[in-house]
Amino acid sequence: MSSPHPYIPATEADRARMLERIGADDLDSLFADLPEAFRDPSIDLLPALTEPDLIALLADRAGQNAAPSRPNFLGAGAYRRSVPSIVSYLVSRSEFSTAYTPYQPEISQGTLQSGFEFQSVVCELTGMDVANVGLYDVASATAEACLMASRTTKRQAVCLLEPIHPGTADVVNTYARGAGLRVDAVSMAEELSDEHACLVAQQPDFLGTIVDLEPLANAAHEVGALLVAVADPFALGMLKAPGDAGADIVTGEGRDLAGAPAFGGPSLGLFAAGLPYLRQMPGRIVGRTKELHPSDGGKARTGYVLTLQAREQFIRRERATSNVSTAQALIALGFTIAVQALGPHGLRESAELCYQRAHDAARRIAAISGYKVPERGPWVQEFLVRGPVPAANLSSELSERGITAGLDVSDRPEPEAHNALLFCVTEATPDSHIDALIEALASIGDEV
Amino acid sequence: MSSPHPYIPATEADRARMLERIGADDLDSLFADLPEAFRDPSIDLLPALTEPDLIALLADRAGQNAAPSRPNFLGAGAYRRSVPSIVSYLVSRSEFSTAYTPYQPEISQGTLQSGFEFQSVVCELTGMDVANVGLYDVASATAEACLMASRTTKRQAVCLLEPIHPGTADVVNTYARGAGLRVDAVSMAEELSDEHACLVAQQPDFLGTIVDLEPLANAAHEVGALLVAVADPFALGMLKAPGDAGADIVTGEGRDLAGAPAFGGPSLGLFAAGLPYLRQMPGRIVGRTKELHPSDGGKARTGYVLTLQAREQFIRRERATSNVSTAQALIALGFTIAVQALGPHGLRESAELCYQRAHDAARRIAAISGYKVPERGPWVQEFLVRGPVPAANLSSELSERGITAGLDVSDRPEPEAHNALLFCVTEATPDSHIDALIEALASIGDEV
Amino acid sequence: MTAPGPRSEDLGARLSFDRGEPGRRAVDVPVWNGQKTPLPDAHLLRDSVTLPEMGQGELVRYYTALSTRNYGIDSGTYPLGSCTMKFNPKVNDLIAFLPGFADAHPQSPEHEAQGTLRTLLELRQGLAEITGLPHVSLAPAAGAQGELAGVLMITAALEDRGELEARRRILVPDSAHGTNPATAAMAGYSVTHLPTAEDGSLDRATIEQELDESVAAVMVTVPNTLGLWENGIEQVAELIHDAGAYLYADGANLNAIMGRVRYGDLGFDVVHLNLHKSFSTPHGGGGPGAGPVCCTEELAPYLPTPILEEGDDGLVRLAAPERSIGRLQQFHGNVGVLLRAYAYMRALGLDGLRSVSGQAVLNANYLRVLLHGHYDLPYDRPVLHEVVFSGSRQKREHDVRTYDIAKRLIDYGFHPPTVYFPLIVEEALMIEPTETEPPEAIEALAEALIAIAEESASDPDTLHGAPWTAPIGRLDETTAARRPVLSWRGPRQDR
Amino acid sequence: MTAPGPRSEDLGARLSFDRGEPGRRAVDVPVWNGQKTPLPDAHLLRDSVTLPEMGQGELVRYYTALSTRNYGIDSGTYPLGSCTMKFNPKVNDLIAFLPGFADAHPQSPEHEAQGTLRTLLELRQGLAEITGLPHVSLAPAAGAQGELAGVLMITAALEDRGELEARRRILVPDSAHGTNPATAAMAGYSVTHLPTAEDGSLDRATIEQELDESVAAVMVTVPNTLGLWENGIEQVAELIHDAGAYLYADGANLNAIMGRVRYGDLGFDVVHLNLHKSFSTPHGGGGPGAGPVCCTEELAPYLPTPILEEGDDGLVRLAAPERSIGRLQQFHGNVGVLLRAYAYMRALGLDGLRSVSGQAVLNANYLRVLLHGHYDLPYDRPVLHEVVFSGSRQKREHDVRTYDIAKRLIDYGFHPPTVYFPLIVEEALMIEPTETEPPEAIEALAEALIAIAEESASDPDTLHGAPWTAPIGRLDETTAARRPVLSWRGPRQDR
Ligand SMILES: Cc1ncc(COP(=O)(O)O)c(C=O)c1O
Ligand SMILES: Cc1ncc(COP(=O)(O)O)c(C=O)c1O
């Protein structure tokens, strides 16, 4: 590798000049404080690569993943969406992507005003009063919601309504352990008690079924608990806003509307709540304000700042509402632009298109002899498929035919999941993939 | 398709309001001047597609081309290069990409200053005094060079030194026909006469051989003709600058340093010349100047403008030096950034890396029994291969093995080209492709 | 209360060549570890090349900073008349950059490029439908090269008719774009200028008078550069054909009439289109463009190479027309631009393209009525895609030139319109809003121009000194041309 | 001579929701032409949702305009202490967006994701080498989540040791980042603050005094937030271990010591890294980040899920450690960020990473000497990656606060440093140039800060009102917090 490195502009001559000014002999002498016994250990790293070699290596690696053209019917928390083409261009503008948390609002209005747009979009979608600028992902956001519910209700247990995404349940458990909360998993709201700070319900649930949140909100409120709805923002294009159904906190995953699944991350946790909980919210919040002094001869202009920071770790430290600092701002920007590009009609049309395409696919599958699509209620984009062979075999038979099956949920307790795979079809699943699936399922059926 | 279209924001309501203000009944009435007999003809177009369907269709089409991973040894005017990753990001910033010719310099300094950078880079690479901001491609730039040579020498014939790219020769002929010039193709400079306005020599020549330009310049100057060198700017990373060898005009193709080959275009014609020819140059030229009045309390700042416009069509009309208007500015920007990113050392190292890799591949091929690499002199990245079977068969045998062979040049008059293919290996040809080629060639040889 | 900031950097004074330090680099090059081949003889090689030496971050910052000193369509309204600066959909770029398209080698055997070739074939078919001229070559790299192609095709046809020696003149209206006469001259013709009549159309009498056996062709821009329909062009076409000449259409203003009337139906023999205008591909600060030519059956054999053909085997191929004028470029044209144009055509379909022309014309007329009375309107009638005002009144009454008005518009946040073109309008302000501007933007533009008209009376000095808020003030263009500084080092003799 | 431009738009006053018109749209959605399934019962559905209705061009312009009101690393020097704002190589983004990586579904069977998994495995191995701590989970989404993971791992270990009930305290230096105490509290511990000694290191006496069986862990930032090495940390580690507690490293400042000393060798039990800082991935206006945790053999069983394992079959798999604290996210962390970090690690290699720390430290010291005497330097000794000055003198003598100094720096074209942190430095100015700034940039920053120091004496009002040249003036943060307006429509009750 040549010196200087492309990422480190200073040359040997630069360094000599700087060292002289500092009065140091060489670079190493700047590290004199480091304990000598441990200084400059031997470290075994892969060799450095020039840019062309780096790109070649990683293009090769990317090619070791399944080809993007391979039919894939996995959903279960990550969905292939039609993301408007303008999103990636705008998000990649370096004024957005290479900035950090907007500590200096005068030169960060881009991040701040889009943060305010994001909060506005999240409030509209969820039907809630207030939202923050986003947390890590849906699961950690849900865990934060449980902690917040516990803080506000002063109760030490939370209740998860099954079927909920196992990843979400797992993260709630992780966070609850630290906070000393008990986590109960229940299959009906009736199991809720006045020990519970909240009831957590996923919409649609883990097996894809649309949930009627209203009775759940009532049940929760009856025992003095909050309803935390974990809602898919895409499905909210057609489903009733959780806020209108009585939810107190709404979380969700914004990744898929903002871009590609990227093996799960970067993700984006949505977090919205009713006004009473505002000062207990985790995360950054953007507020609208005005210039202190009119700057341009005329009236004071409108600007945006991080606000209500007294909740946050860098001020409140151990009494903060959360430890979160860096979150997922750039993904939130992509989410905002994508949702606004779709607009009110586009979002609804997209959700309904997804609904129609998924139901059409399900119907075609159910029509193949040997296959069943057990329904648990109305659904949007995910459905169970039971085939003529055990679920695991069906999955591997499909894989051999170049198709990635839906998730194997045959070990779930719900009777409909018995021996079933959870398939997902969205507005972005190519027709040709669905055709290939139908054909493959039929041929597997024929061979039985 | 819904209305309004995403690209056309006005709604029906907007339109109604505007029409009323204008005093028109409907949109169609605005076209009343158009002859009624021909108005609103029936037109048969493919149906409109929404963005997701459009992307799906064209991704499918892109997939109908050979996969980018297919080994491909074509050169012959288009070369796979390692383009620095920063290029595509910077070029795609919409302030650059969605601007037009910088008629208003005060808000076009981005385009203008980078145009000046481009001219500076082209002057340095070619060793010439002045350059314009680029023409369509190397061939049309060379044709313009011939016209310019004819204008300055007042001679009505030009002379092309073979082997020259047939595409270049063809374009020179097209332009010459309009200008009433005779085009002679010769195989040695001695055939030049005082009827010729210029001698056009390609560097390296069409069969990849490095040309000694100095004797050619002398031969041209002896008969009062100019030397037009058609030089590969990448090879100029190591080869003597044509200006230093006595060339009067230098043209070249900048596409490959700026980005992907894109089936040949967008291309980028480089055009540089000696100072005496400045006012005869075609195309736009950027010049440096100052503010008329200091704008910021201090000294007048430095800025850039289009200059020497009295040569151009929009002022000089039928007496312009060329009809060119829109050229290839964005590709010129990419070229500039790429060359500057490589810098003086990187450009040389890249050229030598290309040289070494190509020679290594040629050596390996020559070592296979039944294969010859006939040399015509020193070369950079392209070499002739003669195999144990006729050239056309060798090409199709390779194709069957998933490899795109070098160009079939077996019909050329040069003896070394007899029954040969012209292979190209660059710094960006993957090792694995070369290995695959060697293996395939050997197996074809074995089968003979 | 305002206080000045410190003076910001004179960015133009420091080129990349003046930045960085010897030894810095923005990218590394792999090292060759294999067997070394000796380099060619030293007299063929160069010692070194002078280029900037900057770190990657420095270089990125420099070009990012330059970009912020540019105004693009994404920055705001860009009503540059004749240039059709419309919104450039990002999806077009995404498509052109798909690796299958971008990595295609121009010498690829046809079966390895069917994706590109079929797409170009469909574009060709679409353009033939839209222009009413059935034969098309997509080769020309821009409008001017399309013009050259068209005129050379006429040359070739005349040659085959044995009339080339006789027909040495091309008639061009005085309102034409400069490329028209320049092209005619480049193709070896002498140019006769046709005056524009009172109503902004061609003067029929002059045409009749000029038309004789010395005329090869008439080049007409439709709609013309005044934004007006050429009244009676279909009859002019007959006259021209009767005189044995060809009628050439400059189709750069297709945007106004897409889907509503076709060059072929009107009697044109050949037309070039500016896809970078009408079909929304980015203008790139001055290209790349694409200027396909479409023509009649009669002229088809002369089209530039390549054209596209679909074989009986279903394969699309590149071909040379029988008596082609030859190639215009080493390869096949600005294919990446053509792919973008195809994406645009498919995103709109026929209804969409008709909406484009409808809205473009509505927008221009809306601007016309909003500005009516504030600026002179030399041809005061409904317009098509653009409207040409004149700043003569402002010049006469307040010594404010169109130049000043344009510069002042920058302070209002707009890109100025085209100025001083067409040449036949004194102090011309040629405004083309295009269909992608919402009505609010047109209203805001009109308000700004009205405010400027008022300022020219109340405060002409503010206009004379404008722009005040741009990244740089008015530049000294005279000195730039008189003592040209054209590169970092200047010509070799001065070093 | 200057004349004012017209007042430009108050961009902040008009959100996207206030733009466009009903019926406009930025993208179309395909129409479903197949058999229609009836929608679910109406009480499950919504009537409508309120969102902006804009054309595509309008929307692009709006967000482009917003972007120009932001300052990123590509805009200039961004010496935000503790945040390590270094140049973000574009190649990292290019790699993360390769379709094979970007389109990978998180539930993919392992054999369909080997490209991603092998790359993450190699990143893990590299981080283990760099930290000297052999076991790694890449799951945490950012530094703070890494901290939570580390502390919960300690909790789990204590639980297994049966000491969790007893050990309820975590010691945290008063110079620590706010996430440290916040994390400790979130994990259920009470926090004891440790004072910083005169020399800027931990006060040994207090530690010895506080260390008892009630202490679960000590969280130490190395190098610390003063930019200083924690003198004797290796002895402190022994003390802590002797007391039965764990030593946690906040490794957010790894940039200073990459390749030169390792957390594991010094005796740390667990460390989190901030790859979005040290490994150059874009900060994104506040994320995404990645905060891997690396730990000893002892703590390995408790690592968060997933970790990476290579099987005998050569396949890389995601796995759950035996006694894992569980998951931190639904899936596997911010994989796209991790891929970028891998690309960075490979672009540099060991020599490169050592150059990073070397140059970062040189740059900070260079700035230290350039500014010496112009601002107070509370801990006046050579620093590592950053240097913390104090504006106390300016406050005392001229009533100019660090806040004012920061705002004024904006007028000089720089992003201000971190201010008022660490809390133990009065009027703190925490400056971290990073290794990607060339010396000229550091000199220019120093010159600006020196000019501002002079202005605070000569012209304090200019500082009090700064910035003057930013897109917007000083904002009223008090009212923002007192009467919060947090969304376009405001809370439902107010509608
Ligand atoms: C009317 C007209 N004709 C011809 C041209 C030439 O087109 P191009 O710039 O693509 O060469 C233009 C634009 O420049 C034009 O406006
Ligand atoms: C020293 C230190 N520790 C921890 C953190 C928290 O990291 P993150 O913001 O990634 O959560 C930061 C930065 O914010 C930091 O500077």
mmCIF file with all atom_site columns, N, CA and C in Angstrom, chain A residues 223-249:
data_model
loop_
_atom_site.group_PDB
_atom_site.id
_atom_site.type_symbol
_atom_site.label_atom_id
_atom_site.label_alt_id
_atom_site.label_comp_id
_atom_site.label_asym_id
_atom_site.label_entity_id
_atom_site.label_seq_id
_atom_site.pdbx_PDB_ins_code
_atom_site.Cartn_x
_atom_site.Cartn_y
_atom_site.Cartn_z
_atom_site.occupancy
_atom_site.B_iso_or_equiv
_atom_site.pdbx_formal_charge
_atom_site.auth_seq_id
_atom_site.auth_comp_id
_atom_site.auth_asym_id
_atom_site.auth_atom_id
_atom_site.pdbx_PDB_model_num
ATOM 1  N N  . VAL A 1 223 ? -57.917 -2.676 33.181 1.00 0.00 ? 223 VAL A N  1
ATOM 2  C CA . VAL A 1 223 ? -57.054 -3.017 34.321 1.00 0.00 ? 223 VAL A CA 1
ATOM 3  C C  . VAL A 1 223 ? -55.987 -1.948 34.551 1.00 0.00 ? 223 VAL A C  1
ATOM 4  N N  . GLY A 1 224 ? -56.161 -0.799 33.922 1.00 0.00 ? 224 GLY A N  1
ATOM 5  C CA . GLY A 1 224 ? -55.206 0.291  34.165 1.00 0.00 ? 224 GLY A CA 1
ATOM 6  C C  . GLY A 1 224 ? -53.903 0.134  33.420 1.00 0.00 ? 224 GLY A C  1
ATOM 7  N N  . ALA A 1 225 ? -53.916 -0.743 32.428 1.00 0.00 ? 225 ALA A N  1
ATOM 8  C CA . ALA A 1 225 ? -52.696 -0.937 31.628 1.00 0.00 ? 225 ALA A CA 1
ATOM 9  C C  . ALA A 1 225 ? -52.810 -0.163 30.323 1.00 0.00 ? 225 ALA A C  1
ATOM 10 N N  . LEU A 1 226 ? -51.664 -0.002 29.670 1.00 0.00 ? 226 LEU A N  1
ATOM 11 C CA . LEU A 1 226 ? -51.657 0.665  28.381 1.00 0.00 ? 226 LEU A CA 1
ATOM 12 C C  . LEU A 1 226 ? -51.696 -0.371 27.263 1.00 0.00 ? 226 LEU A C  1
ATOM 13 N N  . LEU A 1 227 ? -52.208 0.044  26.130 1.00 0.00 ? 227 LEU A N  1
ATOM 14 C CA . LEU A 1 227 ? -52.102 -0.829 24.965 1.00 0.00 ? 227 LEU A CA 1
ATOM 15 C C  . LEU A 1 227 ? -50.947 -0.346 24.102 1.00 0.00 ? 227 LEU A C  1
ATOM 16 N N  . VAL A 1 228 ? -49.977 -1.246 23.892 1.00 0.00 ? 228 VAL A N  1
ATOM 17 C CA . VAL A 1 228 ? -48.877 -0.980 22.966 1.00 0.00 ? 228 VAL A CA 1
ATOM 18 C C  . VAL A 1 228 ? -49.170 -1.745 21.682 1.00 0.00 ? 228 VAL A C  1
ATOM 19 N N  . ALA A 1 229 ? -49.389 -1.020 20.587 1.00 0.00 ? 229 ALA A N  1
ATOM 20 C CA . ALA A 1 229 ? -49.640 -1.693 19.309 1.00 0.00 ? 229 ALA A CA 1
ATOM 21 C C  . ALA A 1 229 ? -48.349 -1.691 18.503 1.00 0.00 ? 229 ALA A C  1
ATOM 22 N N  . VAL A 1 230 ? -47.982 -2.862 18.026 1.00 0.00 ? 230 VAL A N  1
ATOM 23 C CA . VAL A 1 230 ? -46.776 -3.001 17.201 1.00 0.00 ? 230 VAL A CA 1
ATOM 24 C C  . VAL A 1 230 ? -47.268 -3.147 15.768 1.00 0.00 ? 230 VAL A C  1
ATOM 25 N N  . ALA A 1 231 ? -47.328 -2.018 15.073 1.00 0.00 ? 231 ALA A N  1
ATOM 26 C CA . ALA A 1 231 ? -48.075 -2.007 13.816 1.00 0.00 ? 231 ALA A CA 1
ATOM 27 C C  . ALA A 1 231 ? -47.154 -1.878 12.612 1.00 0.00 ? 231 ALA A C  1
ATOM 28 N N  . ASP A 1 232 ? -47.479 -2.610 11.555 1.00 0.00 ? 232 ASP A N  1
ATOM 29 C CA . ASP A 1 232 ? -46.751 -2.502 10.294 1.00 0.00 ? 232 ASP A CA 1
ATOM 30 C C  . ASP A 1 232 ? -47.208 -1.226 9.584  1.00 0.00 ? 232 ASP A C  1
ATOM 31 N N  . PRO A 1 233 ? -46.306 -0.267 9.401  1.00 0.00 ? 233 PRO A N  1
ATOM 32 C CA . PRO A 1 233 ? -46.742 1.018  8.838  1.00 0.00 ? 233 PRO A CA 1
ATOM 33 C C  . PRO A 1 233 ? -47.301 0.893  7.429  1.00 0.00 ? 233 PRO A C  1
ATOM 34 N N  . PHE A 1 234 ? -46.841 -0.107 6.692  1.00 0.00 ? 234 PHE A N  1
ATOM 35 C CA . PHE A 1 234 ? -47.377 -0.300 5.347  1.00 0.00 ? 234 PHE A CA 1
ATOM 36 C C  . PHE A 1 234 ? -48.833 -0.736 5.423  1.00 0.00 ? 234 PHE A C  1
ATOM 37 N N  . ALA A 1 235 ? -49.094 -1.699 6.296  1.00 0.00 ? 235 ALA A N  1
ATOM 38 C CA . ALA A 1 235 ? -50.474 -2.173 6.450  1.00 0.00 ? 235 ALA A CA 1
ATOM 39 C C  . ALA A 1 235 ? -51.381 -1.050 6.949  1.00 0.00 ? 235 ALA A C  1
ATOM 40 N N  . LEU A 1 236 ? -50.789 -0.097 7.665  1.00 0.00 ? 236 LEU A N  1
ATOM 41 C CA . LEU A 1 236 ? -51.606 1.033  8.145  1.00 0.00 ? 236 LEU A CA 1
ATOM 42 C C  . LEU A 1 236 ? -52.096 1.899  6.994  1.00 0.00 ? 236 LEU A C  1
ATOM 43 N N  . GLY A 1 237 ? -51.574 1.663  5.803  1.00 0.00 ? 237 GLY A N  1
ATOM 44 C CA . GLY A 1 237 ? -52.156 2.332  4.651  1.00 0.00 ? 237 GLY A CA 1
ATOM 45 C C  . GLY A 1 237 ? -53.616 1.977  4.472  1.00 0.00 ? 237 GLY A C  1
ATOM 46 N N  . MET A 1 238 ? -54.024 0.786  4.906  1.00 0.00 ? 238 MET A N  1
ATOM 47 C CA . MET A 1 238 ? -55.447 0.424  4.830  1.00 0.00 ? 238 MET A CA 1
ATOM 48 C C  . MET A 1 238 ? -56.092 0.166  6.191  1.00 0.00 ? 238 MET A C  1
ATOM 49 N N  . LEU A 1 239 ? -55.306 -0.250 7.174  1.00 0.00 ? 239 LEU A N  1
ATOM 50 C CA . LEU A 1 239 ? -55.904 -0.621 8.461  1.00 0.00 ? 239 LEU A CA 1
ATOM 51 C C  . LEU A 1 239 ? -56.182 0.605  9.327  1.00 0.00 ? 239 LEU A C  1
ATOM 52 N N  . LYS A 1 240 ? -57.146 0.451  10.176 1.00 0.00 ? 240 LYS A N  1
ATOM 53 C CA . LYS A 1 240 ? -57.494 1.521  11.118 1.00 0.00 ? 240 LYS A CA 1
ATOM 54 C C  . LYS A 1 240 ? -56.261 1.956  11.901 1.00 0.00 ? 240 LYS A C  1
ATOM 55 N N  . ALA A 1 241 ? -56.108 3.241  12.079 1.00 0.00 ? 241 ALA A N  1
ATOM 56 C CA . ALA A 1 241 ? -54.981 3.749  12.859 1.00 0.00 ? 241 ALA A CA 1
ATOM 57 C C  . ALA A 1 241 ? -55.105 3.247  14.295 1.00 0.00 ? 241 ALA A C  1
ATOM 58 N N  . PRO A 1 242 ? -54.031 2.688  14.843 1.00 0.00 ? 242 PRO A N  1
ATOM 59 C CA . PRO A 1 242 ? -54.098 2.158  16.215 1.00 0.00 ? 242 PRO A CA 1
ATOM 60 C C  . PRO A 1 242 ? -54.560 3.221  17.214 1.00 0.00 ? 242 PRO A C  1
ATOM 61 N N  . GLY A 1 243 ? -54.177 4.447  16.976 1.00 0.00 ? 243 GLY A N  1
ATOM 62 C CA . GLY A 1 243 ? -54.618 5.520  17.870 1.00 0.00 ? 243 GLY A CA 1
ATOM 63 C C  . GLY A 1 243 ? -56.139 5.622  17.887 1.00 0.00 ? 243 GLY A C  1
ATOM 64 N N  . ASP A 1 244 ? -56.756 5.448  16.754 1.00 0.00 ? 244 ASP A N  1
ATOM 65 C CA . ASP A 1 244 ? -58.221 5.520  16.683 1.00 0.00 ? 244 ASP A CA 1
ATOM 66 C C  . ASP A 1 244 ? -58.869 4.322  17.344 1.00 0.00 ? 244 ASP A C  1
ATOM 67 N N  . ALA A 1 245 ? -58.077 3.256  17.479 1.00 0.00 ? 245 ALA A N  1
ATOM 68 C CA . ALA A 1 245 ? -58.619 2.070  18.147 1.00 0.00 ? 245 ALA A CA 1
ATOM 69 C C  . ALA A 1 245 ? -58.312 2.091  19.642 1.00 0.00 ? 245 ALA A C  1
ATOM 70 N N  . GLY A 1 246 ? -57.632 3.126  20.109 1.00 0.00 ? 246 GLY A N  1
ATOM 71 C CA . GLY A 1 246 ? -57.412 3.248  21.543 1.00 0.00 ? 246 GLY A CA 1
ATOM 72 C C  . GLY A 1 246 ? -56.011 2.928  22.023 1.00 0.00 ? 246 GLY A C  1
ATOM 73 N N  . ALA A 1 247 ? -55.075 2.679  21.102 1.00 0.00 ? 247 ALA A N  1
ATOM 74 C CA . ALA A 1 247 ? -53.710 2.375  21.545 1.00 0.00 ? 247 ALA A CA 1
ATOM 75 C C  . ALA A 1 247 ? -53.087 3.586  22.234 1.00 0.00 ? 247 ALA A C  1
ATOM 76 N N  . ASP A 1 248 ? -52.225 3.309  23.212 1.00 0.00 ? 248 ASP A N  1
ATOM 77 C CA . ASP A 1 248 ? -51.552 4.385  23.929 1.00 0.00 ? 248 ASP A CA 1
ATOM 78 C C  . ASP A 1 248 ? -50.148 4.635  23.404 1.00 0.00 ? 248 ASP A C  1
ATOM 79 N N  . ILE A 1 249 ? -49.548 3.566  22.927 1.00 0.00 ? 249 ILE A N  1
ATOM 80 C CA . ILE A 1 249 ? -48.210 3.664  22.333 1.00 0.00 ? 249 ILE A CA 1
ATOM 81 C C  . ILE A 1 249 ? -48.254 2.826  21.065 1.00 0.00 ? 249 ILE A C  1
#
